[in-house]
Short mmCIF file of C-alpha atoms and ligand atoms in Angstrom, two decimals:
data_model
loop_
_atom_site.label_atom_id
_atom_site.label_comp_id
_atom_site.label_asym_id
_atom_site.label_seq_id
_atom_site.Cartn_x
_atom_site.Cartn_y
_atom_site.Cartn_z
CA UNK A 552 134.56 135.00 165.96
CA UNK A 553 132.80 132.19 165.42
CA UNK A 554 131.92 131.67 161.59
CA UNK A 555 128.82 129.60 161.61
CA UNK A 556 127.40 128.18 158.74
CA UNK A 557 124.42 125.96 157.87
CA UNK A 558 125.55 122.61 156.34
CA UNK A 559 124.02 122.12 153.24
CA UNK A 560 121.62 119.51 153.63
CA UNK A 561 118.46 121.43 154.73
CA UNK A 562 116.79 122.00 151.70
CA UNK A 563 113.29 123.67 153.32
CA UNK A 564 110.53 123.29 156.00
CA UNK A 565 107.68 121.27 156.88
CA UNK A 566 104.98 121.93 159.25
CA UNK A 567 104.43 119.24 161.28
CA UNK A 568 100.62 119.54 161.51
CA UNK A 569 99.33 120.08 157.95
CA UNK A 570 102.79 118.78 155.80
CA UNK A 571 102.77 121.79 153.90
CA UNK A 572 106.52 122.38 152.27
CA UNK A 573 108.13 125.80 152.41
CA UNK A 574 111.33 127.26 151.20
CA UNK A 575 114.62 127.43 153.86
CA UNK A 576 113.61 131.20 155.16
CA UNK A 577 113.36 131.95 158.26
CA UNK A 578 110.48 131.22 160.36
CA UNK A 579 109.74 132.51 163.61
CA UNK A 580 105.53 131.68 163.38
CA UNK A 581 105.34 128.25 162.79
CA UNK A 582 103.67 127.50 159.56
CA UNK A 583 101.71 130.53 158.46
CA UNK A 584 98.77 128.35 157.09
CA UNK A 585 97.87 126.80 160.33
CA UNK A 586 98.30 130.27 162.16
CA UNK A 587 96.09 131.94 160.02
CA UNK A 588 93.54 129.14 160.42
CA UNK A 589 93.85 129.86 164.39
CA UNK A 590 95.47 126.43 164.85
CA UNK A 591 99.67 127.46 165.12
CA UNK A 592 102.04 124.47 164.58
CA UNK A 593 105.85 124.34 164.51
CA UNK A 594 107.25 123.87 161.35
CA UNK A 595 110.81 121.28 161.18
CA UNK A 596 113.46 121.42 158.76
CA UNK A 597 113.79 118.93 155.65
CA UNK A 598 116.92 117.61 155.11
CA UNK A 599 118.15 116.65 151.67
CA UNK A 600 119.44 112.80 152.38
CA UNK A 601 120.09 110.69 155.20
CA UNK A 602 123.44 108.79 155.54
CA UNK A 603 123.40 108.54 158.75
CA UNK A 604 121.83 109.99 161.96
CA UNK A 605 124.57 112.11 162.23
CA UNK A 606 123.98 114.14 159.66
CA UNK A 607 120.92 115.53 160.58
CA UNK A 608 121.81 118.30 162.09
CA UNK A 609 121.88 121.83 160.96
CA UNK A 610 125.67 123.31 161.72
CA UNK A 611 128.78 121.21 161.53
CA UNK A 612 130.32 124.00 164.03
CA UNK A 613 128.14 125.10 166.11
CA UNK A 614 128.68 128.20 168.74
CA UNK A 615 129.19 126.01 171.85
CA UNK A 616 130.16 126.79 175.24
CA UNK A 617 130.15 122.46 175.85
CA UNK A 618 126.71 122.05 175.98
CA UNK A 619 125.60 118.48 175.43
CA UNK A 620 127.27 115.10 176.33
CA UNK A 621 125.53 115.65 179.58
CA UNK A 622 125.66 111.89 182.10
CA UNK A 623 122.88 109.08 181.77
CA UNK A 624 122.78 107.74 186.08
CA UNK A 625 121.37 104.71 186.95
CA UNK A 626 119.12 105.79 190.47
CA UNK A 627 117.13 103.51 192.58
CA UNK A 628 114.97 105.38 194.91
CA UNK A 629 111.15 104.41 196.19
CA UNK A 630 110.36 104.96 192.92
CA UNK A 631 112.20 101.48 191.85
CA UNK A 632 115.03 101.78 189.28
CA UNK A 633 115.15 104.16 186.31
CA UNK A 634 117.72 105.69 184.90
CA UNK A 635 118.14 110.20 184.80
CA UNK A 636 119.72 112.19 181.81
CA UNK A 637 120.94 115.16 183.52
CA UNK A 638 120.79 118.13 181.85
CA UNK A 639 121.22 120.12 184.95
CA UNK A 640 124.89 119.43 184.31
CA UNK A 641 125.11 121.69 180.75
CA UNK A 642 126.77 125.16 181.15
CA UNK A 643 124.59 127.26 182.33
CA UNK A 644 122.62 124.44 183.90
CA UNK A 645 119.67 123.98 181.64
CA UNK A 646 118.80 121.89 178.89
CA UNK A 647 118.20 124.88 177.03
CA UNK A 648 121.74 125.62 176.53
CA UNK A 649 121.38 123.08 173.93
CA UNK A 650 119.02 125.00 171.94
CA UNK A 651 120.89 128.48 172.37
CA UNK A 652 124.01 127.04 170.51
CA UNK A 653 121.81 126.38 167.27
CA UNK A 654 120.03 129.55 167.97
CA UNK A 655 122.94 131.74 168.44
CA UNK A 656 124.80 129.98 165.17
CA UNK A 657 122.04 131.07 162.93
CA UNK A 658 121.37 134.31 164.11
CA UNK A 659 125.72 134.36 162.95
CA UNK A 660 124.66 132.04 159.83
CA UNK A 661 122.41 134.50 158.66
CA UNK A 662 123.71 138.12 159.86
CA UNK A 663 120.92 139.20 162.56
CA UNK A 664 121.38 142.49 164.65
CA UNK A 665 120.92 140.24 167.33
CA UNK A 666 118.84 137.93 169.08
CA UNK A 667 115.85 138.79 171.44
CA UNK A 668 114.02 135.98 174.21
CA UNK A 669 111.27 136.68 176.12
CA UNK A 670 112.18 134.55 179.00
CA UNK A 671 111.25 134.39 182.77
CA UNK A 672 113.55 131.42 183.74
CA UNK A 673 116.82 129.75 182.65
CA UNK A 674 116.31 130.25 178.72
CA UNK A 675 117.16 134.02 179.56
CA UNK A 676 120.40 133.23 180.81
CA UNK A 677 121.22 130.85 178.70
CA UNK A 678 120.66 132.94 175.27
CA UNK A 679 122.36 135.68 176.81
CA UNK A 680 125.41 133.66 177.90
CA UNK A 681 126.29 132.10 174.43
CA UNK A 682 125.37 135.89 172.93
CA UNK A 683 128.04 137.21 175.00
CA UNK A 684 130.81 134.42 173.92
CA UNK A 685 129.53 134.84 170.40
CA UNK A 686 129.91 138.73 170.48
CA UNK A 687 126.10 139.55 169.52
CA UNK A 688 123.97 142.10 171.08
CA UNK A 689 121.25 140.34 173.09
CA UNK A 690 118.31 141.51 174.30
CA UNK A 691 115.80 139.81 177.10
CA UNK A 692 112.72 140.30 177.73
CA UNK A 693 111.18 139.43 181.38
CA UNK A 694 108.58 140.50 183.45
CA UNK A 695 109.13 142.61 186.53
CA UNK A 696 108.93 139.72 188.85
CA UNK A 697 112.22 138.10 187.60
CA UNK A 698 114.02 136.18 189.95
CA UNK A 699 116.45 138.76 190.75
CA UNK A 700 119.33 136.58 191.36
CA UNK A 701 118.57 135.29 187.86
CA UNK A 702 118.60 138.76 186.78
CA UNK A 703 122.03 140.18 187.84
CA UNK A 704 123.83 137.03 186.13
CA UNK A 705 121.63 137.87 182.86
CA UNK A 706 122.80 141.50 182.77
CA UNK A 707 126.23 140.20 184.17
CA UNK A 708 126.71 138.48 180.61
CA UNK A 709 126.11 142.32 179.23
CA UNK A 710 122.84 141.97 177.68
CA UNK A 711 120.29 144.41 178.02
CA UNK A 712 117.29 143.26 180.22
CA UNK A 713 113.86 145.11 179.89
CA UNK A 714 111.02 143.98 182.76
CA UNK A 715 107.18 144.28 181.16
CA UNK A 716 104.23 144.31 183.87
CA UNK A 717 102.78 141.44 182.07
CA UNK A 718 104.01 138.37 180.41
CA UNK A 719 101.74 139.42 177.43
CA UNK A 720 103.77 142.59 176.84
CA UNK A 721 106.92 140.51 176.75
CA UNK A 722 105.72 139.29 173.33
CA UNK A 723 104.52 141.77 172.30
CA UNK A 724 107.64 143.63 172.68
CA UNK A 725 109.63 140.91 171.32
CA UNK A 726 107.83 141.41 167.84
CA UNK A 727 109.06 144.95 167.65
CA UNK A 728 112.58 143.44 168.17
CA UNK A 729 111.91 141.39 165.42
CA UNK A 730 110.78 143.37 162.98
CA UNK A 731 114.07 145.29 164.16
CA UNK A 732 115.75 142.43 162.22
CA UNK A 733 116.46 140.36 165.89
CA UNK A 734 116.63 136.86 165.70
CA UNK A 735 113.36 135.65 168.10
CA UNK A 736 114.82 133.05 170.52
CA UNK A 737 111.46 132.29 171.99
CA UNK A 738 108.12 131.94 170.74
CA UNK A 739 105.90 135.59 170.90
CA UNK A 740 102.88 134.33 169.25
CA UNK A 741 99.54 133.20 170.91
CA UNK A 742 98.20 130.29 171.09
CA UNK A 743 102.27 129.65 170.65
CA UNK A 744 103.74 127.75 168.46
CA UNK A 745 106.93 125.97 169.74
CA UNK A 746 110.51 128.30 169.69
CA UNK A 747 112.68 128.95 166.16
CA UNK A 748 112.95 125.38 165.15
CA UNK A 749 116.49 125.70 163.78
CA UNK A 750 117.22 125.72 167.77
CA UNK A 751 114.76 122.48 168.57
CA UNK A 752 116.94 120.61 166.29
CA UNK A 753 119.59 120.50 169.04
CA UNK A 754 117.46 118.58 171.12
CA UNK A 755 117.67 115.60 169.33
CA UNK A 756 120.80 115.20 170.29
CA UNK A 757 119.20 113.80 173.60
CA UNK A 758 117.71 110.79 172.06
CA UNK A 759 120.79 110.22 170.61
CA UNK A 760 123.04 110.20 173.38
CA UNK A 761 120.57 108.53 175.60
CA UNK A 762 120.57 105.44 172.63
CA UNK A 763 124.53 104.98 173.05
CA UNK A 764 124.41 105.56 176.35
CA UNK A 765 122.59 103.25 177.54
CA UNK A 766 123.21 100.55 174.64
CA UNK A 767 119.86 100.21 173.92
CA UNK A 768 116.56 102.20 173.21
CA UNK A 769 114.49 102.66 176.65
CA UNK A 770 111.13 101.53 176.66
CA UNK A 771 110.07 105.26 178.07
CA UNK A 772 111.01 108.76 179.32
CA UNK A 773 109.57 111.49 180.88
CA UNK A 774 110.04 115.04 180.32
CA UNK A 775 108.95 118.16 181.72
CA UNK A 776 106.84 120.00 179.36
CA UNK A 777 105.89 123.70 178.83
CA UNK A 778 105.39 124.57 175.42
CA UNK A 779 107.13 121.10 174.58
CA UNK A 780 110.45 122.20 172.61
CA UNK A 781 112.18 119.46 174.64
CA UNK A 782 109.50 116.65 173.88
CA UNK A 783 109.15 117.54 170.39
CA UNK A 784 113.38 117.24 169.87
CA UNK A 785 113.65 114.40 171.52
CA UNK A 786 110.65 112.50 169.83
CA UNK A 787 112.61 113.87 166.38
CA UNK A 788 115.64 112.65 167.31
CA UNK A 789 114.14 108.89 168.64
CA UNK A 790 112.11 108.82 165.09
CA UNK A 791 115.41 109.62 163.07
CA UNK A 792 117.12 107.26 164.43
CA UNK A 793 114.26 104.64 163.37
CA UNK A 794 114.21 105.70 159.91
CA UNK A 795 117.98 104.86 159.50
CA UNK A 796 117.15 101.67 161.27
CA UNK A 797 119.51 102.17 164.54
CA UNK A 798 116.53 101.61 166.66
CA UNK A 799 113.41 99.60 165.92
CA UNK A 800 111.00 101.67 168.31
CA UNK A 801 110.40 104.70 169.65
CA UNK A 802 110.23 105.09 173.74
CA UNK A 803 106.88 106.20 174.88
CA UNK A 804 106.74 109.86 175.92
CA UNK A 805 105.60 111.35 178.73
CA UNK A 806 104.82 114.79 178.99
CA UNK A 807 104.62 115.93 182.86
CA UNK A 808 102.60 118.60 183.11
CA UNK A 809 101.86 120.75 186.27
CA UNK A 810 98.19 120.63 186.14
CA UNK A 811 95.86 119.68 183.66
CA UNK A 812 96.54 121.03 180.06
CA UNK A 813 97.28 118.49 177.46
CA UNK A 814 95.36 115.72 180.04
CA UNK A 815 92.55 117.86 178.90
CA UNK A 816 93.57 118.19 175.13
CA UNK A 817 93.95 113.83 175.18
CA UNK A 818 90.57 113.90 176.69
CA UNK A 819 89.38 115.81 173.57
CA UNK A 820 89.63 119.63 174.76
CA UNK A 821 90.76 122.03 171.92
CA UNK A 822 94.82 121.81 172.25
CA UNK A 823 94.27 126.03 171.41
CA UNK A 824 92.62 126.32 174.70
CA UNK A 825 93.75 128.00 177.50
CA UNK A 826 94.30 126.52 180.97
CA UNK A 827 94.72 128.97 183.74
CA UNK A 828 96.21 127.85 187.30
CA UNK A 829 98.69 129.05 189.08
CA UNK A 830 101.94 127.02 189.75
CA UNK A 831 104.96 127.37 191.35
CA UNK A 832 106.48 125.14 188.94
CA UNK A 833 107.77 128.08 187.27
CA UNK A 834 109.60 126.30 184.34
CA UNK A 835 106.61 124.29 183.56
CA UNK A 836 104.25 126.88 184.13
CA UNK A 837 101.98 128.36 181.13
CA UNK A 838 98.16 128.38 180.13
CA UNK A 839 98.80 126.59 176.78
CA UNK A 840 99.18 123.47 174.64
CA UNK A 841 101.41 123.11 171.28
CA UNK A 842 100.65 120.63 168.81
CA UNK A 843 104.39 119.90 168.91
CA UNK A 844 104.14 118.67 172.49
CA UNK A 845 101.19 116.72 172.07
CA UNK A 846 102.26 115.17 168.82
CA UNK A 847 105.23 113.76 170.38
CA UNK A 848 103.15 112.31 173.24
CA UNK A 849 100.58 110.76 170.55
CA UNK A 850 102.48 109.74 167.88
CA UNK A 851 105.20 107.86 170.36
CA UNK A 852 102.23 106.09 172.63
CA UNK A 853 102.81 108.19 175.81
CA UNK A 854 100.74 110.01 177.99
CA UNK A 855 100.39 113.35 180.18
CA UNK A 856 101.11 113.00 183.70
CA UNK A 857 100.36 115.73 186.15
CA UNK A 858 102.30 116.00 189.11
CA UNK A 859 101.54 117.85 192.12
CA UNK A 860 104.23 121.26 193.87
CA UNK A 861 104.46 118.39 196.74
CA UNK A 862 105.23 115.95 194.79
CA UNK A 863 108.07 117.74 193.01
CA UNK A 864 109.41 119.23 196.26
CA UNK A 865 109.73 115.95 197.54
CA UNK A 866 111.81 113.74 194.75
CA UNK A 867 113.56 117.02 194.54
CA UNK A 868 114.57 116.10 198.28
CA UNK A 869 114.67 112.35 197.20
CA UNK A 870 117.32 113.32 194.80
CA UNK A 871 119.43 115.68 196.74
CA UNK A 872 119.82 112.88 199.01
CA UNK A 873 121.39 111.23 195.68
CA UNK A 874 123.77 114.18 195.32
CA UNK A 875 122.10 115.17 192.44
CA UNK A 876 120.63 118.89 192.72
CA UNK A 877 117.64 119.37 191.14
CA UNK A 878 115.45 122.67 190.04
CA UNK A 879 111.95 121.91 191.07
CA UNK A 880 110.48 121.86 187.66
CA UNK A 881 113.10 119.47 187.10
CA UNK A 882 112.28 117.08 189.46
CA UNK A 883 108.63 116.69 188.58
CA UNK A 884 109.93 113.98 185.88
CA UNK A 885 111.51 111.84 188.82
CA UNK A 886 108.08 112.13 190.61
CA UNK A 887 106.22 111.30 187.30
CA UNK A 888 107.90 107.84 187.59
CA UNK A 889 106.22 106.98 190.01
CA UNK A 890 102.59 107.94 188.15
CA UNK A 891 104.04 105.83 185.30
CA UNK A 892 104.87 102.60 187.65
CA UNK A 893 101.55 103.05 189.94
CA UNK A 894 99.28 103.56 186.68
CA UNK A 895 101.05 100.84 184.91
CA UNK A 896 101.80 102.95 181.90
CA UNK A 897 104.70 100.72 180.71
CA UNK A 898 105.41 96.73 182.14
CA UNK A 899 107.10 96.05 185.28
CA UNK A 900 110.97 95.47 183.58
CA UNK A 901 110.81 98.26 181.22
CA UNK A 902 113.39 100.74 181.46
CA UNK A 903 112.29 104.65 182.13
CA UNK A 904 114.63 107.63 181.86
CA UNK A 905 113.80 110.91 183.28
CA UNK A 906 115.25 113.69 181.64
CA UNK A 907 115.87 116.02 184.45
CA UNK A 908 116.63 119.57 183.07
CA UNK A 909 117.68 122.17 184.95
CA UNK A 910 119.99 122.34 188.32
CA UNK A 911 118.98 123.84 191.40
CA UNK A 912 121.67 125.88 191.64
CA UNK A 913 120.55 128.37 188.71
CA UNK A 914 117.95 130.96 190.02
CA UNK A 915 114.67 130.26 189.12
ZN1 LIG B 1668 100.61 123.81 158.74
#
């Protein structure tokens, strides 16, 4: 059994709208000022000192099932030359196996009953898989039109699967498992904050990698957003590594988006709006904005790029063609390149990586 502890440099939490500081408790809400005031933000963790950019990060050992390390290719396609970090290629074939090792080692770290994710897509599996190696009861929490392919490997891992009518109930639900004493993998509050930020921290890892990877800081990357976990990590991980002076900027951020939602916010909408369309761009799908996600998008000089279900399908053929197989949602951030070239977000030599996250070969 895996013994995980927290290292002992987090000394609290700050929200990373209104800077208010807050003890090292758990938080599954985001800051409770800004929720109360209607306006939910994530909240990050504070870490005592800084020696180096390795040590912020919350576990020494984490639970791992070799997440992480995951390649940095150099593709040419139509789209010119850019560069992809795959994350297709982590264990369960998501980026979000990432976050389920941090998630899974606190829910150890700090003796939950378990851990409970409301999940339609690849999060589900991936919570449940590192649950299983870890030896926790996990529960997940889908609605009934669950890929069910996706749904025999979750139960397959032995966790118990419920199906809700609507994604509403799934939250819902997920709140009595809390107040069960379950560790929340996934957000359940609405407007949403981002998930338990003890698990966003692993996603910083990405900026890191990508830096000694490629030997130098790229000028930009795009990244799929939903509710902007992903974006948020890797914009922590980029600005960490500028405070200890590794890096002198920070690459802009794209957020690709599959129809309008934080366009709207940047154009001055309410980022606590809602945004209804329907998508098949299942991973990317949702009717919301977090301040997390736009934050990293503002604060790093990015932008929002929509791309279109045809678009996606076809670098997702563009790519296979590569021999690099792509979930759909996943390719929308090779076909946001070319937004960012045609619209001349960034100058003609600048370097773009597209963080791809999650394979084609895991049901969506
Ligand atoms: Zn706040």
């Amino acid at each position: 059994m895996n013994q995980s502890k927290f290292c002992n440099e987090i000394i609290g939490y700050q929200c990373i709208k209104c800077k208010r500081e807050y003890p090292f408790e758990d938080m599954y809400e985001g800051c409770p000022r800004c929720k109360s005031d209607g306006k939910p933000s994530s909240v990050k963790p504070i870490y005592q000192s800084l020696f180096s950019g390795e040590n912020w990060l919350p576990f020494e050992r984490p639970v791992t099932l070799g997440e992480g390390g995951t390649p940095l290719l150099d593709v040419t396609t139509k789209h010119g030359k850019f560069y992809i970090k795959n994350e297709a290629l982590n264990p369960t074939g998501s980026h979000k196996d990432r976050m389920s090792s941090f998630t899974i080692s606190m829910a150890i770290a700090n003796g939950y009953q378990g851990v409970v994710a409301a999940s339609s897509g690849n999060a589900g599996l991936s919570i449940a898989s590192y649950a299983s190696y870890a030896n926790i009861p996990c529960v997940i929490i889908s609605t009934e039109n669950l890929n069910k392919q996706l749904a025999s490997y979750i139960k397959s891992t032995g966790a118990e699967l419920i199906l809700t009518k609507t994604s509403m109930e799934r939250w819902e639900l997920t709140e009595k498992y809390v107040e069960e004493g379950f560790l929340s993998a996934t957000n359940y509050i609405n407007p949403p904050a981002g998930s338990q930020p003890i698990g966003v921290q692993a996603y910083k890892l990405i900026a890191r990698e990508c830096y000694r990877q490629l030997g130098f800081t790229p000028n930009a990357m795009a990244v799929p957003v939903s509710r902007g976990d992903l974006i948020w990590g890797i914009y922590e991980g980029f600005s960490e590594l500028k405070q200890v002076k590794l890096i002198g900027k920070i690459p802009k951020l794209f957020a690709v988006e599959p129809f309008e939602r934080m366009t709207k916010v940047l154009e001055g909408e309410e980022y606590t709006s809602h945004f209804d369309q329907y998508t098949n761009l299942k991973s990317i799908a949702g009717e919301t904005v977090t301040w997390q996600a736009l934050q990293a998008v503002i604060e790093s000089n990015g932008h929002a790029i929509n791309v279109t279900e045809e678009e996606a399908i076809d670098s997702q053929a563009v790519m296979s063609r590569k021999g690099i197989h792509l979930e759909l949602s996943s390719a929308t951030a090779i076909a946001a390149i070319k937004h960012i070239r045609r619209d001349q977000l960034v100058e003609e030599n600048d370097s773009i990586v597209a963080v791809t996250t999650s394979s084609r070969f895991t049901p969506i």
